[in-house]
Amino acid sequence: QKEVEQDPGPLSVPEGAIVSLNCTYSNSAFQYFMWYRQYSRKGPELLMYTYSSGNKEDGRFTAQVDKSSKYISLFIRDSQPSDSATYLCAISQGNLIFGKGTKLSVKP
Amino acid sequence: DAMVIQNPRYQVTQFGKPVTLSCSQTLNHNVMYWYQQKSSQAPKLLFHYYDKDFNNEADTPDNFQSRRPNTSFCFLDIRSPGLGDAAMYLCATSRDSRGIEKLFFGSGTQLSVL
């Protein structure tokens, strides 16, 4: 089993939709969970990070961690065409372990 | 303001011909990383420097080498590129190497091997 699993999509939604992106992980010792956004032909940029279980909100974005299920989620409310990108979950155990990324397309 | 700069953006090389990719940073961060990202794949850490201390990932092929002559610059050398080395190479920096540190990525160098 890979350490971080992420459905690569692609995921296509209409503008204004609520988007749910998810990852699962295998090692219960992981403590820091991050979401990076990568636009086409660009490097990833940190979107959000969380520590321990619970929710963290930043504008239209909410990151959720369920340690009991080893499941992390990123929700995007009122999605915009500018949100079209690949979203990578990342889990830290010293170095970051990235998921494959989910390619999201938000159609006007 | 560009903070992590990679050159060139696109690099074409021939099978077996050595190639060097460069990265510079204006953040004065201690740690610099090189990642390899193939299409629709997760970025894969090749190695990183904490200051001048080099840390190689166990599964990084010997074909890949790195140099960090000073805080600002880091180079990735591929001694004999194969077709399987065609990928996006991402340089990143962080202030420290603790797990929670934010990574700052460059825009990457897309390497093609003919």
Tab-separated table of C-alpha atoms in Angstrom:
chain	number	residue	atom	x	y	z
A	1	GLN	CA	0.000	0.000	0.000
A	2	LYS	CA	1.325	3.413	-0.938
A	3	GLU	CA	1.791	5.872	1.881
A	4	VAL	CA	-0.501	8.482	0.348
A	5	GLU	CA	-3.316	7.690	-2.066
A	6	GLN	CA	-5.115	10.330	-4.072
A	7	ASP	CA	-7.589	9.944	-6.908
A	8	PRO	CA	-6.002	11.712	-9.911
A	9	GLY	CA	-9.350	12.625	-11.461
A	10	PRO	CA	-9.767	14.596	-13.639
A	11	LEU	CA	-12.640	16.324	-11.901
A	12	SER	CA	-14.799	18.787	-13.813
A	13	VAL	CA	-17.397	20.957	-12.065
A	14	PRO	CA	-19.485	24.003	-12.986
A	15	GLU	CA	-18.622	27.375	-11.536
A	16	GLY	CA	-20.122	27.819	-8.072
A	17	ALA	CA	-20.083	24.127	-7.191
A	18	ILE	CA	-18.706	22.748	-3.947
A	19	VAL	CA	-15.633	20.653	-4.605
A	20	SER	CA	-14.430	17.830	-2.394
A	21	LEU	CA	-10.872	16.507	-2.799
A	22	ASN	CA	-9.625	13.595	-0.745
A	23	CYS	CA	-6.583	11.585	0.238
A	24	THR	CA	-5.966	8.556	2.380
A	25	TYR	CA	-2.751	7.680	4.122
A	26	SER	CA	-1.351	4.570	5.695
A	27	ASN	CA	0.851	5.630	8.619
A	28	SER	CA	-1.015	6.710	11.723
A	29	ALA	CA	2.143	8.454	12.993
A	30	PHE	CA	1.802	11.261	10.453
A	31	GLN	CA	1.017	14.561	12.136
A	32	TYR	CA	1.179	17.361	9.591
A	33	PHE	CA	-1.107	17.480	6.586
A	34	MET	CA	-0.914	19.940	3.759
A	35	TRP	CA	-2.596	20.849	0.509
A	36	TYR	CA	-0.601	22.295	-2.346
A	37	ARG	CA	-2.066	23.800	-5.506
A	38	GLN	CA	-0.206	23.461	-8.792
A	39	TYR	CA	-1.186	25.454	-11.834
A	40	SER	CA	-0.206	24.140	-15.244
A	41	ARG	CA	3.526	24.486	-15.936
A	42	LYS	CA	4.142	25.934	-12.476
A	43	GLY	CA	5.556	24.647	-9.217
A	44	PRO	CA	3.238	23.716	-6.346
A	45	GLU	CA	2.316	26.391	-3.795
A	46	LEU	CA	1.126	25.775	-0.269
A	47	LEU	CA	-2.601	26.298	0.114
A	48	MET	CA	-3.316	25.072	3.621
A	49	TYR	CA	-1.839	22.957	6.354
A	50	THR	CA	-3.352	21.308	9.408
A	51	TYR	CA	-2.069	19.535	12.456
A	52	SER	CA	-4.160	16.830	14.138
A	53	SER	CA	-7.777	16.025	13.515
A	54	GLY	CA	-10.392	18.666	12.840
A	55	ASN	CA	-11.194	21.428	10.409
A	56	LYS	CA	-9.327	24.505	9.320
A	57	GLU	CA	-10.978	27.178	7.246
A	58	ASP	CA	-9.438	29.880	5.055
A	59	GLY	CA	-11.889	31.822	2.936
A	60	ARG	CA	-13.537	29.452	0.488
A	61	PHE	CA	-11.225	26.602	1.455
A	62	THR	CA	-11.659	24.121	4.308
A	63	ALA	CA	-9.140	21.432	5.165
A	64	GLN	CA	-10.343	18.488	7.206
A	65	VAL	CA	-8.380	15.718	8.868
A	66	ASP	CA	-9.856	12.514	10.277
A	67	LYS	CA	-6.985	10.688	11.942
A	68	SER	CA	-9.152	7.772	13.018
A	69	SER	CA	-9.912	7.011	9.365
A	70	LYS	CA	-6.563	8.293	8.043
A	71	TYR	CA	-8.460	10.495	5.653
A	72	ILE	CA	-7.874	14.116	4.688
A	73	SER	CA	-10.114	16.365	2.634
A	74	LEU	CA	-10.084	19.760	1.011
A	75	PHE	CA	-13.386	21.481	0.324
A	76	ILE	CA	-13.718	24.428	-2.021
A	77	ARG	CA	-16.925	26.463	-1.769
A	78	ASP	CA	-18.240	28.619	-4.606
A	79	SER	CA	-15.591	27.256	-6.952
A	80	GLN	CA	-14.199	29.634	-9.570
A	81	PRO	CA	-12.525	29.034	-12.949
A	82	SER	CA	-9.334	30.362	-11.331
A	83	ASP	CA	-9.425	27.344	-9.008
A	84	SER	CA	-8.690	25.113	-12.005
A	85	ALA	CA	-5.413	23.425	-11.096
A	86	THR	CA	-3.985	20.210	-9.734
A	87	TYR	CA	-4.380	19.815	-5.978
A	88	LEU	CA	-1.755	17.754	-4.190
A	89	CYS	CA	-2.146	16.479	-0.682
A	90	ALA	CA	1.087	16.166	1.237
A	91	ILE	CA	1.917	14.521	4.512
A	92	SER	CA	4.978	15.207	6.553
A	93	GLN	CA	7.225	12.719	8.246
A	94	GLY	CA	10.280	14.924	8.159
A	95	ASN	CA	10.219	15.133	4.398
A	96	LEU	CA	6.971	15.653	2.568
A	97	ILE	CA	5.221	12.743	0.889
A	98	PHE	CA	2.957	13.945	-1.889
A	99	GLY	CA	-0.110	12.372	-3.381
A	100	LYS	CA	-0.362	12.158	-7.167
A	101	GLY	CA	-2.664	15.171	-7.281
A	102	THR	CA	-6.240	15.635	-8.472
A	103	LYS	CA	-6.698	17.711	-11.586
A	104	LEU	CA	-9.655	20.048	-11.136
A	105	SER	CA	-11.374	21.985	-13.892
A	106	VAL	CA	-14.029	24.579	-13.015
A	107	LYS	CA	-16.133	25.473	-16.045
A	108	PRO	CA	-17.654	28.975	-16.367
B	1	ASP	CA	8.975	38.950	-7.032
B	2	ALA	CA	10.401	35.600	-8.029
B	3	MET	CA	11.848	33.877	-4.960
B	4	VAL	CA	12.910	30.494	-6.326
B	5	ILE	CA	14.138	30.709	-9.877
B	6	GLN	CA	14.850	27.742	-12.093
B	7	ASN	CA	16.687	27.842	-15.363
B	8	PRO	CA	16.043	26.934	-18.022
B	9	ARG	CA	12.256	26.460	-18.107
B	10	TYR	CA	12.613	23.909	-20.886
B	11	GLN	CA	15.658	21.777	-21.572
B	12	VAL	CA	16.142	19.313	-24.397
B	13	THR	CA	19.051	16.926	-24.276
B	14	GLN	CA	20.172	13.842	-26.088
B	15	PHE	CA	20.230	10.364	-24.670
B	16	GLY	CA	23.418	10.000	-22.641
B	17	LYS	CA	24.474	13.663	-22.906
B	18	PRO	CA	25.119	15.241	-19.487
B	19	VAL	CA	22.808	18.055	-18.499
B	20	THR	CA	22.749	20.536	-15.615
B	21	LEU	CA	19.698	22.271	-14.229
B	22	SER	CA	20.043	25.297	-11.995
B	23	CYS	CA	18.111	26.812	-9.135
B	24	SER	CA	18.612	30.042	-7.244
B	25	GLN	CA	16.757	31.526	-4.288
B	26	THR	CA	16.423	34.978	-2.763
B	27	LEU	CA	14.847	33.746	0.485
B	28	ASN	CA	18.098	32.875	2.265
B	29	HIS	CA	16.579	29.545	3.260
B	30	ASN	CA	18.731	26.834	4.776
B	31	VAL	CA	17.203	23.923	2.929
B	32	MET	CA	17.050	23.316	-0.809
B	33	TYR	CA	15.338	20.342	-2.414
B	34	TRP	CA	15.196	18.709	-5.822
B	35	TYR	CA	12.044	16.871	-6.824
B	36	GLN	CA	11.290	14.886	-9.964
B	37	GLN	CA	7.690	15.000	-11.190
B	38	LYS	CA	6.527	12.865	-14.088
B	39	SER	CA	3.212	13.435	-15.803
B	40	SER	CA	0.267	12.746	-13.463
B	41	GLN	CA	2.642	11.537	-10.761
B	42	ALA	CA	3.486	12.788	-7.302
B	43	PRO	CA	6.637	14.885	-6.947
B	44	LYS	CA	9.403	12.536	-5.874
B	45	LEU	CA	12.171	13.816	-3.648
B	46	LEU	CA	15.613	13.139	-5.101
B	47	PHE	CA	17.782	14.825	-2.453
B	48	HIS	CA	18.060	17.896	-0.307
B	49	TYR	CA	20.684	20.095	1.278
B	50	TYR	CA	20.466	21.415	4.794
B	51	ASP	CA	22.980	24.197	4.440
B	52	LYS	CA	25.976	22.277	3.082
B	53	ASP	CA	24.879	18.888	4.367
B	54	PHE	CA	23.769	16.680	1.501
B	55	ASN	CA	20.956	14.181	2.039
B	56	ASN	CA	20.334	11.632	-0.683
B	57	GLU	CA	17.123	9.620	-0.871
B	58	ALA	CA	17.823	5.900	-0.829
B	59	ASP	CA	16.183	5.233	-4.182
B	60	THR	CA	17.698	8.149	-6.084
B	61	PRO	CA	19.745	6.725	-8.972
B	62	ASP	CA	23.494	7.380	-9.009
B	63	ASN	CA	22.965	9.090	-12.353
B	64	PHE	CA	21.662	12.097	-10.421
B	65	GLN	CA	24.076	14.356	-8.583
B	66	SER	CA	23.733	17.726	-6.930
B	67	ARG	CA	25.923	20.652	-5.947
B	68	ARG	CA	25.279	23.585	-3.687
B	69	PRO	CA	28.196	25.998	-3.955
B	70	ASN	CA	26.578	28.618	-1.722
B	71	THR	CA	23.300	29.388	0.071
B	72	SER	CA	21.636	30.846	-2.998
B	73	PHE	CA	22.395	28.296	-5.692
B	74	CYS	CA	21.820	24.605	-6.190
B	75	PHE	CA	22.435	22.483	-9.270
B	76	LEU	CA	21.103	19.156	-10.469
B	77	ASP	CA	23.441	17.176	-12.691
B	78	ILE	CA	22.199	14.239	-14.702
B	79	ARG	CA	25.287	12.431	-15.879
B	80	SER	CA	23.803	10.193	-18.555
B	81	PRO	CA	20.136	10.990	-19.148
B	82	GLY	CA	17.919	8.167	-20.243
B	83	LEU	CA	14.482	8.339	-21.810
B	84	GLY	CA	12.993	7.579	-18.408
B	85	ASP	CA	14.511	10.741	-16.953
B	86	ALA	CA	12.232	12.971	-19.010
B	87	ALA	CA	10.212	14.822	-16.394
B	88	MET	CA	9.597	18.134	-14.680
B	89	TYR	CA	12.349	18.887	-12.167
B	90	LEU	CA	11.263	21.082	-9.304
B	91	CYS	CA	13.529	22.971	-6.951
B	92	ALA	CA	12.139	23.991	-3.582
B	93	THR	CA	13.391	25.729	-0.467
B	94	SER	CA	12.373	25.889	3.156
B	95	ARG	CA	13.604	27.806	6.144
B	96	ASP	CA	14.200	24.645	8.138
B	97	SER	CA	13.728	20.931	7.671
B	98	ARG	CA	11.068	20.376	10.294
B	99	GLY	CA	7.997	18.678	8.920
B	100	ILE	CA	5.740	21.683	9.230
B	101	GLU	CA	7.921	24.007	7.221
B	102	LYS	CA	6.373	25.530	4.127
B	103	LEU	CA	8.106	24.671	0.883
B	104	PHE	CA	8.586	27.342	-1.749
B	105	PHE	CA	8.807	25.888	-5.234
B	106	GLY	CA	10.251	27.235	-8.422
B	107	SER	CA	8.359	26.943	-11.709
B	108	GLY	CA	10.320	23.872	-12.674
B	109	THR	CA	12.456	22.784	-15.603
B	110	GLN	CA	10.757	20.498	-18.109
B	111	LEU	CA	13.408	18.087	-19.360
B	112	SER	CA	13.020	16.229	-22.638
B	113	VAL	CA	15.416	13.452	-23.652
B	114	LEU	CA	15.682	12.612	-27.338
